Amino acid sequence: MKNQNKTVPTKVSVESFLESEDFSIEEKNSARILVKLFEKVTKKKCVMWGKIFGFGQYHYVGKSSEGEWMATGFALRKNAITVYIMMGSKNYKELMKELGKYKLSGGSCIYIKKLEDVDLKVLEKIIKVGFVELSKKWQVN
Protein backbone atom coordinates (compact mmCIF):
# COMPACT_ATOMS: atom_id res chain seq x y z
CA MET A 1 0.00 0.00 0.00
CA LYS A 2 2.95 2.36 0.44
CA ASN A 3 2.83 5.10 -2.13
CA GLN A 4 6.09 7.00 -2.54
CA ASN A 5 5.44 10.75 -2.52
CA LYS A 6 7.34 12.71 -5.14
CA THR A 7 7.60 15.64 -2.73
CA VAL A 8 9.98 14.78 0.10
CA PRO A 9 11.99 16.71 2.70
CA THR A 10 15.33 18.07 1.48
CA LYS A 11 18.47 19.47 3.09
CA VAL A 12 18.11 22.78 1.19
CA SER A 13 18.01 25.81 3.52
CA VAL A 14 15.26 28.41 3.27
CA GLU A 15 17.75 31.11 2.31
CA SER A 16 19.49 29.08 -0.39
CA PHE A 17 16.09 28.13 -1.81
CA LEU A 18 14.95 31.77 -1.86
CA GLU A 19 18.18 32.77 -3.61
CA SER A 20 18.05 29.89 -6.12
CA GLU A 21 14.58 30.76 -7.42
CA ASP A 22 13.47 33.87 -9.29
CA PHE A 23 11.49 35.51 -6.48
CA SER A 24 10.81 39.21 -6.09
CA ILE A 25 11.94 41.07 -2.97
CA GLU A 26 8.29 41.12 -1.84
CA GLU A 27 7.98 37.34 -2.25
CA LYS A 28 11.23 36.74 -0.34
CA ASN A 29 10.08 39.04 2.46
CA SER A 30 6.68 37.32 2.60
CA ALA A 31 8.39 33.92 2.82
CA ARG A 32 10.64 35.08 5.67
CA ILE A 33 7.65 36.50 7.58
CA LEU A 34 5.69 33.27 7.09
CA VAL A 35 8.62 31.05 8.10
CA LYS A 36 8.86 32.96 11.41
CA LEU A 37 5.09 32.74 11.90
CA PHE A 38 4.88 28.99 11.16
CA GLU A 39 7.93 28.21 13.33
CA LYS A 40 6.43 30.22 16.20
CA VAL A 41 3.07 28.44 15.96
CA THR A 42 4.29 24.88 15.31
CA LYS A 43 7.56 25.03 17.28
CA LYS A 44 9.03 23.13 14.28
CA LYS A 45 11.98 24.23 12.15
CA CYS A 46 11.24 24.91 8.47
CA VAL A 47 12.22 22.07 6.14
CA MET A 48 12.02 22.47 2.38
CA TRP A 49 9.85 19.79 0.76
CA GLY A 50 10.87 20.46 -2.83
CA LYS A 51 9.49 23.98 -3.33
CA ILE A 52 7.23 23.84 -0.26
CA PHE A 53 8.16 25.35 3.10
CA GLY A 54 7.14 22.57 5.52
CA PHE A 55 6.74 22.47 9.30
CA GLY A 56 6.48 19.20 11.19
CA GLN A 57 5.98 15.80 9.61
CA TYR A 58 3.55 12.95 10.10
CA HIS A 59 3.00 9.43 8.84
CA TYR A 60 -0.45 8.99 7.30
CA VAL A 61 -2.36 5.91 6.25
CA GLY A 62 -5.19 6.37 3.76
CA LYS A 63 -7.49 4.04 1.85
CA SER A 64 -5.11 3.75 -1.09
CA SER A 65 -1.86 5.30 0.09
CA GLU A 66 0.51 5.65 3.01
CA GLY A 67 3.49 7.89 3.55
CA GLU A 68 5.19 10.84 5.19
CA TRP A 69 3.94 14.38 4.73
CA MET A 70 4.46 17.82 6.21
CA ALA A 71 2.09 18.79 9.00
CA THR A 72 1.56 22.29 7.62
CA GLY A 73 3.35 24.72 5.35
CA PHE A 74 3.19 27.12 2.46
CA ALA A 75 4.51 27.63 -1.05
CA LEU A 76 5.25 30.68 -3.16
CA ARG A 77 3.34 30.04 -6.38
CA LYS A 78 3.07 32.20 -9.50
CA ASN A 79 -0.36 33.66 -8.71
CA ALA A 80 -0.51 33.41 -4.93
CA ILE A 81 0.98 32.18 -1.69
CA THR A 82 -0.51 28.76 -0.98
CA VAL A 83 -0.98 27.93 2.72
CA TYR A 84 -1.53 24.25 3.47
CA ILE A 85 -3.86 23.38 6.37
CA MET A 86 -3.97 19.58 6.17
CA MET A 87 -7.21 19.15 8.11
CA GLY A 88 -8.89 21.63 5.76
CA SER A 89 -10.52 24.92 6.66
CA LYS A 90 -14.16 23.86 6.80
CA ASN A 91 -14.10 23.64 10.62
CA TYR A 92 -12.81 27.20 10.93
CA LYS A 93 -15.58 29.14 9.16
CA GLU A 94 -15.62 31.96 11.74
CA LEU A 95 -11.86 32.44 11.56
CA MET A 96 -11.95 32.31 7.77
CA LYS A 97 -14.49 35.18 7.75
CA GLU A 98 -11.97 37.29 9.68
CA LEU A 99 -8.94 36.35 7.57
CA GLY A 100 -9.34 38.90 4.79
CA LYS A 101 -8.99 38.39 1.04
CA TYR A 102 -8.24 34.79 0.00
CA LYS A 103 -9.49 31.87 -2.09
CA LEU A 104 -9.90 28.21 -1.14
CA SER A 105 -9.11 25.13 -3.16
CA GLY A 106 -9.64 21.52 -2.21
CA GLY A 107 -10.32 22.48 1.38
CA SER A 108 -6.65 22.21 2.42
CA CYS A 109 -5.25 25.11 0.38
CA ILE A 110 -5.70 28.79 1.17
CA TYR A 111 -4.55 31.07 -1.65
CA ILE A 112 -3.40 34.55 -0.65
CA LYS A 113 -2.30 37.07 -3.30
CA LYS A 114 -0.16 39.06 -0.88
CA LEU A 115 0.27 39.08 2.90
CA GLU A 116 -1.19 42.59 3.17
CA ASP A 117 -4.54 41.09 2.04
CA VAL A 118 -4.93 39.07 5.24
CA ASP A 119 -4.84 39.55 9.00
CA LEU A 120 -1.67 37.73 10.11
CA LYS A 121 -3.03 37.27 13.66
CA VAL A 122 -6.02 35.40 12.20
CA LEU A 123 -3.77 33.39 9.89
CA GLU A 124 -1.69 32.47 12.94
CA LYS A 125 -4.84 31.17 14.69
CA ILE A 126 -5.86 29.15 11.62
CA ILE A 127 -2.39 27.55 11.37
CA LYS A 128 -2.44 26.76 15.10
CA VAL A 129 -5.94 25.22 15.09
CA GLY A 130 -5.13 23.19 11.97
CA PHE A 131 -1.84 21.97 13.45
CA VAL A 132 -3.47 21.00 16.76
CA GLU A 133 -6.32 19.17 14.97
CA LEU A 134 -3.84 17.24 12.80
CA SER A 135 -1.80 16.36 15.91
CA LYS A 136 -4.92 14.83 17.47
CA LYS A 137 -5.32 12.48 14.49
CA TRP A 138 -1.67 11.70 13.62
CA GLN A 139 1.60 11.80 15.54
CA VAL A 140 3.47 14.87 14.37
CA ASN A 141 7.26 14.94 14.59
mmCIF file with all atom_site columns, C-alpha atoms in Angstrom:
data_model
loop_
_atom_site.group_PDB
_atom_site.id
_atom_site.type_symbol
_atom_site.label_atom_id
_atom_site.label_alt_id
_atom_site.label_comp_id
_atom_site.label_asym_id
_atom_site.label_entity_id
_atom_site.label_seq_id
_atom_site.pdbx_PDB_ins_code
_atom_site.Cartn_x
_atom_site.Cartn_y
_atom_site.Cartn_z
_atom_site.occupancy
_atom_site.B_iso_or_equiv
_atom_site.pdbx_formal_charge
_atom_site.auth_seq_id
_atom_site.auth_comp_id
_atom_site.auth_asym_id
_atom_site.auth_atom_id
_atom_site.pdbx_PDB_model_num
ATOM 1   C CA . MET A 1 1   ? 0.000   0.000  0.000  1.00 0.00 ? 1   MET A CA 1
ATOM 2   C CA . LYS A 1 2   ? 2.948   2.361  0.436  1.00 0.00 ? 2   LYS A CA 1
ATOM 3   C CA . ASN A 1 3   ? 2.835   5.098  -2.131 1.00 0.00 ? 3   ASN A CA 1
ATOM 4   C CA . GLN A 1 4   ? 6.092   7.001  -2.536 1.00 0.00 ? 4   GLN A CA 1
ATOM 5   C CA . ASN A 1 5   ? 5.438   10.750 -2.523 1.00 0.00 ? 5   ASN A CA 1
ATOM 6   C CA . LYS A 1 6   ? 7.342   12.714 -5.138 1.00 0.00 ? 6   LYS A CA 1
ATOM 7   C CA . THR A 1 7   ? 7.598   15.645 -2.732 1.00 0.00 ? 7   THR A CA 1
ATOM 8   C CA . VAL A 1 8   ? 9.982   14.781 0.103  1.00 0.00 ? 8   VAL A CA 1
ATOM 9   C CA . PRO A 1 9   ? 11.992  16.711 2.698  1.00 0.00 ? 9   PRO A CA 1
ATOM 10  C CA . THR A 1 10  ? 15.327  18.072 1.477  1.00 0.00 ? 10  THR A CA 1
ATOM 11  C CA . LYS A 1 11  ? 18.466  19.473 3.091  1.00 0.00 ? 11  LYS A CA 1
ATOM 12  C CA . VAL A 1 12  ? 18.107  22.781 1.188  1.00 0.00 ? 12  VAL A CA 1
ATOM 13  C CA . SER A 1 13  ? 18.011  25.813 3.517  1.00 0.00 ? 13  SER A CA 1
ATOM 14  C CA . VAL A 1 14  ? 15.262  28.409 3.273  1.00 0.00 ? 14  VAL A CA 1
ATOM 15  C CA . GLU A 1 15  ? 17.751  31.112 2.309  1.00 0.00 ? 15  GLU A CA 1
ATOM 16  C CA . SER A 1 16  ? 19.491  29.077 -0.394 1.00 0.00 ? 16  SER A CA 1
ATOM 17  C CA . PHE A 1 17  ? 16.085  28.127 -1.814 1.00 0.00 ? 17  PHE A CA 1
ATOM 18  C CA . LEU A 1 18  ? 14.949  31.773 -1.861 1.00 0.00 ? 18  LEU A CA 1
ATOM 19  C CA . GLU A 1 19  ? 18.181  32.774 -3.612 1.00 0.00 ? 19  GLU A CA 1
ATOM 20  C CA . SER A 1 20  ? 18.047  29.895 -6.120 1.00 0.00 ? 20  SER A CA 1
ATOM 21  C CA . GLU A 1 21  ? 14.584  30.763 -7.420 1.00 0.00 ? 21  GLU A CA 1
ATOM 22  C CA . ASP A 1 22  ? 13.473  33.870 -9.293 1.00 0.00 ? 22  ASP A CA 1
ATOM 23  C CA . PHE A 1 23  ? 11.492  35.513 -6.483 1.00 0.00 ? 23  PHE A CA 1
ATOM 24  C CA . SER A 1 24  ? 10.805  39.209 -6.095 1.00 0.00 ? 24  SER A CA 1
ATOM 25  C CA . ILE A 1 25  ? 11.942  41.067 -2.971 1.00 0.00 ? 25  ILE A CA 1
ATOM 26  C CA . GLU A 1 26  ? 8.291   41.123 -1.844 1.00 0.00 ? 26  GLU A CA 1
ATOM 27  C CA . GLU A 1 27  ? 7.982   37.339 -2.247 1.00 0.00 ? 27  GLU A CA 1
ATOM 28  C CA . LYS A 1 28  ? 11.225  36.738 -0.342 1.00 0.00 ? 28  LYS A CA 1
ATOM 29  C CA . ASN A 1 29  ? 10.082  39.044 2.463  1.00 0.00 ? 29  ASN A CA 1
ATOM 30  C CA . SER A 1 30  ? 6.678   37.319 2.599  1.00 0.00 ? 30  SER A CA 1
ATOM 31  C CA . ALA A 1 31  ? 8.385   33.922 2.815  1.00 0.00 ? 31  ALA A CA 1
ATOM 32  C CA . ARG A 1 32  ? 10.637  35.079 5.670  1.00 0.00 ? 32  ARG A CA 1
ATOM 33  C CA . ILE A 1 33  ? 7.646   36.500 7.579  1.00 0.00 ? 33  ILE A CA 1
ATOM 34  C CA . LEU A 1 34  ? 5.692   33.272 7.087  1.00 0.00 ? 34  LEU A CA 1
ATOM 35  C CA . VAL A 1 35  ? 8.623   31.052 8.098  1.00 0.00 ? 35  VAL A CA 1
ATOM 36  C CA . LYS A 1 36  ? 8.859   32.956 11.411 1.00 0.00 ? 36  LYS A CA 1
ATOM 37  C CA . LEU A 1 37  ? 5.089   32.740 11.904 1.00 0.00 ? 37  LEU A CA 1
ATOM 38  C CA . PHE A 1 38  ? 4.881   28.993 11.155 1.00 0.00 ? 38  PHE A CA 1
ATOM 39  C CA . GLU A 1 39  ? 7.930   28.213 13.329 1.00 0.00 ? 39  GLU A CA 1
ATOM 40  C CA . LYS A 1 40  ? 6.434   30.216 16.205 1.00 0.00 ? 40  LYS A CA 1
ATOM 41  C CA . VAL A 1 41  ? 3.073   28.436 15.956 1.00 0.00 ? 41  VAL A CA 1
ATOM 42  C CA . THR A 1 42  ? 4.291   24.878 15.311 1.00 0.00 ? 42  THR A CA 1
ATOM 43  C CA . LYS A 1 43  ? 7.555   25.026 17.276 1.00 0.00 ? 43  LYS A CA 1
ATOM 44  C CA . LYS A 1 44  ? 9.032   23.129 14.282 1.00 0.00 ? 44  LYS A CA 1
ATOM 45  C CA . LYS A 1 45  ? 11.976  24.228 12.145 1.00 0.00 ? 45  LYS A CA 1
ATOM 46  C CA . CYS A 1 46  ? 11.242  24.908 8.472  1.00 0.00 ? 46  CYS A CA 1
ATOM 47  C CA . VAL A 1 47  ? 12.220  22.066 6.140  1.00 0.00 ? 47  VAL A CA 1
ATOM 48  C CA . MET A 1 48  ? 12.022  22.474 2.384  1.00 0.00 ? 48  MET A CA 1
ATOM 49  C CA . TRP A 1 49  ? 9.852   19.790 0.757  1.00 0.00 ? 49  TRP A CA 1
ATOM 50  C CA . GLY A 1 50  ? 10.871  20.457 -2.826 1.00 0.00 ? 50  GLY A CA 1
ATOM 51  C CA . LYS A 1 51  ? 9.490   23.982 -3.331 1.00 0.00 ? 51  LYS A CA 1
ATOM 52  C CA . ILE A 1 52  ? 7.229   23.843 -0.261 1.00 0.00 ? 52  ILE A CA 1
ATOM 53  C CA . PHE A 1 53  ? 8.164   25.349 3.102  1.00 0.00 ? 53  PHE A CA 1
ATOM 54  C CA . GLY A 1 54  ? 7.136   22.573 5.515  1.00 0.00 ? 54  GLY A CA 1
ATOM 55  C CA . PHE A 1 55  ? 6.739   22.472 9.296  1.00 0.00 ? 55  PHE A CA 1
ATOM 56  C CA . GLY A 1 56  ? 6.476   19.197 11.186 1.00 0.00 ? 56  GLY A CA 1
ATOM 57  C CA . GLN A 1 57  ? 5.984   15.803 9.614  1.00 0.00 ? 57  GLN A CA 1
ATOM 58  C CA . TYR A 1 58  ? 3.551   12.945 10.097 1.00 0.00 ? 58  TYR A CA 1
ATOM 59  C CA . HIS A 1 59  ? 2.997   9.432  8.843  1.00 0.00 ? 59  HIS A CA 1
ATOM 60  C CA . TYR A 1 60  ? -0.448  8.985  7.298  1.00 0.00 ? 60  TYR A CA 1
ATOM 61  C CA . VAL A 1 61  ? -2.365  5.910  6.254  1.00 0.00 ? 61  VAL A CA 1
ATOM 62  C CA . GLY A 1 62  ? -5.194  6.371  3.763  1.00 0.00 ? 62  GLY A CA 1
ATOM 63  C CA . LYS A 1 63  ? -7.493  4.044  1.846  1.00 0.00 ? 63  LYS A CA 1
ATOM 64  C CA . SER A 1 64  ? -5.113  3.748  -1.091 1.00 0.00 ? 64  SER A CA 1
ATOM 65  C CA . SER A 1 65  ? -1.856  5.297  0.093  1.00 0.00 ? 65  SER A CA 1
ATOM 66  C CA . GLU A 1 66  ? 0.510   5.649  3.006  1.00 0.00 ? 66  GLU A CA 1
ATOM 67  C CA . GLY A 1 67  ? 3.491   7.892  3.550  1.00 0.00 ? 67  GLY A CA 1
ATOM 68  C CA . GLU A 1 68  ? 5.186   10.842 5.186  1.00 0.00 ? 68  GLU A CA 1
ATOM 69  C CA . TRP A 1 69  ? 3.940   14.379 4.728  1.00 0.00 ? 69  TRP A CA 1
ATOM 70  C CA . MET A 1 70  ? 4.459   17.816 6.206  1.00 0.00 ? 70  MET A CA 1
ATOM 71  C CA . ALA A 1 71  ? 2.085   18.794 9.003  1.00 0.00 ? 71  ALA A CA 1
ATOM 72  C CA . THR A 1 72  ? 1.563   22.294 7.617  1.00 0.00 ? 72  THR A CA 1
ATOM 73  C CA . GLY A 1 73  ? 3.350   24.719 5.353  1.00 0.00 ? 73  GLY A CA 1
ATOM 74  C CA . PHE A 1 74  ? 3.192   27.122 2.458  1.00 0.00 ? 74  PHE A CA 1
ATOM 75  C CA . ALA A 1 75  ? 4.511   27.634 -1.050 1.00 0.00 ? 75  ALA A CA 1
ATOM 76  C CA . LEU A 1 76  ? 5.247   30.676 -3.162 1.00 0.00 ? 76  LEU A CA 1
ATOM 77  C CA . ARG A 1 77  ? 3.340   30.040 -6.375 1.00 0.00 ? 77  ARG A CA 1
ATOM 78  C CA . LYS A 1 78  ? 3.074   32.196 -9.503 1.00 0.00 ? 78  LYS A CA 1
ATOM 79  C CA . ASN A 1 79  ? -0.359  33.658 -8.709 1.00 0.00 ? 79  ASN A CA 1
ATOM 80  C CA . ALA A 1 80  ? -0.515  33.412 -4.926 1.00 0.00 ? 80  ALA A CA 1
ATOM 81  C CA . ILE A 1 81  ? 0.983   32.183 -1.687 1.00 0.00 ? 81  ILE A CA 1
ATOM 82  C CA . THR A 1 82  ? -0.507  28.762 -0.978 1.00 0.00 ? 82  THR A CA 1
ATOM 83  C CA . VAL A 1 83  ? -0.981  27.933 2.715  1.00 0.00 ? 83  VAL A CA 1
ATOM 84  C CA . TYR A 1 84  ? -1.529  24.246 3.471  1.00 0.00 ? 84  TYR A CA 1
ATOM 85  C CA . ILE A 1 85  ? -3.855  23.379 6.375  1.00 0.00 ? 85  ILE A CA 1
ATOM 86  C CA . MET A 1 86  ? -3.970  19.585 6.172  1.00 0.00 ? 86  MET A CA 1
ATOM 87  C CA . MET A 1 87  ? -7.214  19.153 8.114  1.00 0.00 ? 87  MET A CA 1
ATOM 88  C CA . GLY A 1 88  ? -8.891  21.631 5.761  1.00 0.00 ? 88  GLY A CA 1
ATOM 89  C CA . SER A 1 89  ? -10.517 24.925 6.656  1.00 0.00 ? 89  SER A CA 1
ATOM 90  C CA . LYS A 1 90  ? -14.161 23.858 6.803  1.00 0.00 ? 90  LYS A CA 1
ATOM 91  C CA . ASN A 1 91  ? -14.097 23.642 10.616 1.00 0.00 ? 91  ASN A CA 1
ATOM 92  C CA . TYR A 1 92  ? -12.812 27.198 10.929 1.00 0.00 ? 92  TYR A CA 1
ATOM 93  C CA . LYS A 1 93  ? -15.579 29.142 9.159  1.00 0.00 ? 93  LYS A CA 1
ATOM 94  C CA . GLU A 1 94  ? -15.622 31.955 11.738 1.00 0.00 ? 94  GLU A CA 1
ATOM 95  C CA . LEU A 1 95  ? -11.855 32.441 11.562 1.00 0.00 ? 95  LEU A CA 1
ATOM 96  C CA . MET A 1 96  ? -11.949 32.310 7.767  1.00 0.00 ? 96  MET A CA 1
ATOM 97  C CA . LYS A 1 97  ? -14.493 35.178 7.751  1.00 0.00 ? 97  LYS A CA 1
ATOM 98  C CA . GLU A 1 98  ? -11.973 37.295 9.680  1.00 0.00 ? 98  GLU A CA 1
ATOM 99  C CA . LEU A 1 99  ? -8.936  36.348 7.568  1.00 0.00 ? 99  LEU A CA 1
ATOM 100 C CA . GLY A 1 100 ? -9.337  38.901 4.786  1.00 0.00 ? 100 GLY A CA 1
ATOM 101 C CA . LYS A 1 101 ? -8.988  38.388 1.043  1.00 0.00 ? 101 LYS A CA 1
ATOM 102 C CA . TYR A 1 102 ? -8.242  34.787 -0.001 1.00 0.00 ? 102 TYR A CA 1
ATOM 103 C CA . LYS A 1 103 ? -9.490  31.871 -2.094 1.00 0.00 ? 103 LYS A CA 1
ATOM 104 C CA . LEU A 1 104 ? -9.898  28.212 -1.136 1.00 0.00 ? 104 LEU A CA 1
ATOM 105 C CA . SER A 1 105 ? -9.109  25.132 -3.158 1.00 0.00 ? 105 SER A CA 1
ATOM 106 C CA . GLY A 1 106 ? -9.645  21.515 -2.211 1.00 0.00 ? 106 GLY A CA 1
ATOM 107 C CA . GLY A 1 107 ? -10.317 22.480 1.378  1.00 0.00 ? 107 GLY A CA 1
ATOM 108 C CA . SER A 1 108 ? -6.652  22.213 2.424  1.00 0.00 ? 108 SER A CA 1
ATOM 109 C CA . CYS A 1 109 ? -5.245  25.109 0.379  1.00 0.00 ? 109 CYS A CA 1
ATOM 110 C CA . ILE A 1 110 ? -5.702  28.786 1.170  1.00 0.00 ? 110 ILE A CA 1
ATOM 111 C CA . TYR A 1 111 ? -4.549  31.072 -1.652 1.00 0.00 ? 111 TYR A CA 1
ATOM 112 C CA . ILE A 1 112 ? -3.398  34.549 -0.651 1.00 0.00 ? 112 ILE A CA 1
ATOM 113 C CA . LYS A 1 113 ? -2.298  37.068 -3.303 1.00 0.00 ? 113 LYS A CA 1
ATOM 114 C CA . LYS A 1 114 ? -0.160  39.060 -0.879 1.00 0.00 ? 114 LYS A CA 1
ATOM 115 C CA . LEU A 1 115 ? 0.271   39.078 2.903  1.00 0.00 ? 115 LEU A CA 1
ATOM 116 C CA . GLU A 1 116 ? -1.192  42.588 3.168  1.00 0.00 ? 116 GLU A CA 1
ATOM 117 C CA . ASP A 1 117 ? -4.538  41.093 2.038  1.00 0.00 ? 117 ASP A CA 1
ATOM 118 C CA . VAL A 1 118 ? -4.931  39.074 5.241  1.00 0.00 ? 118 VAL A CA 1
ATOM 119 C CA . ASP A 1 119 ? -4.841  39.548 8.998  1.00 0.00 ? 119 ASP A CA 1
ATOM 120 C CA . LEU A 1 120 ? -1.668  37.731 10.110 1.00 0.00 ? 120 LEU A CA 1
ATOM 121 C CA . LYS A 1 121 ? -3.030  37.275 13.656 1.00 0.00 ? 121 LYS A CA 1
ATOM 122 C CA . VAL A 1 122 ? -6.022  35.405 12.202 1.00 0.00 ? 122 VAL A CA 1
ATOM 123 C CA . LEU A 1 123 ? -3.770  33.387 9.885  1.00 0.00 ? 123 LEU A CA 1
ATOM 124 C CA . GLU A 1 124 ? -1.686  32.468 12.942 1.00 0.00 ? 124 GLU A CA 1
ATOM 125 C CA . LYS A 1 125 ? -4.839  31.174 14.685 1.00 0.00 ? 125 LYS A CA 1
ATOM 126 C CA . ILE A 1 126 ? -5.856  29.149 11.616 1.00 0.00 ? 126 ILE A CA 1
ATOM 127 C CA . ILE A 1 127 ? -2.395  27.554 11.371 1.00 0.00 ? 127 ILE A CA 1
ATOM 128 C CA . LYS A 1 128 ? -2.443  26.762 15.096 1.00 0.00 ? 128 LYS A CA 1
ATOM 129 C CA . VAL A 1 129 ? -5.936  25.223 15.089 1.00 0.00 ? 129 VAL A CA 1
ATOM 130 C CA . GLY A 1 130 ? -5.131  23.186 11.966 1.00 0.00 ? 130 GLY A CA 1
ATOM 131 C CA . PHE A 1 131 ? -1.842  21.973 13.446 1.00 0.00 ? 131 PHE A CA 1
ATOM 132 C CA . VAL A 1 132 ? -3.470  21.005 16.758 1.00 0.00 ? 132 VAL A CA 1
ATOM 133 C CA . GLU A 1 133 ? -6.320  19.172 14.966 1.00 0.00 ? 133 GLU A CA 1
ATOM 134 C CA . LEU A 1 134 ? -3.842  17.244 12.804 1.00 0.00 ? 134 LEU A CA 1
ATOM 135 C CA . SER A 1 135 ? -1.805  16.364 15.915 1.00 0.00 ? 135 SER A CA 1
ATOM 136 C CA . LYS A 1 136 ? -4.919  14.830 17.470 1.00 0.00 ? 136 LYS A CA 1
ATOM 137 C CA . LYS A 1 137 ? -5.324  12.482 14.493 1.00 0.00 ? 137 LYS A CA 1
ATOM 138 C CA . TRP A 1 138 ? -1.668  11.700 13.619 1.00 0.00 ? 138 TRP A CA 1
ATOM 139 C CA . GLN A 1 139 ? 1.596   11.797 15.541 1.00 0.00 ? 139 GLN A CA 1
ATOM 140 C CA . VAL A 1 140 ? 3.467   14.872 14.369 1.00 0.00 ? 140 VAL A CA 1
ATOM 141 C CA . ASN A 1 141 ? 7.260   14.942 14.592 1.00 0.00 ? 141 ASN A CA 1
#
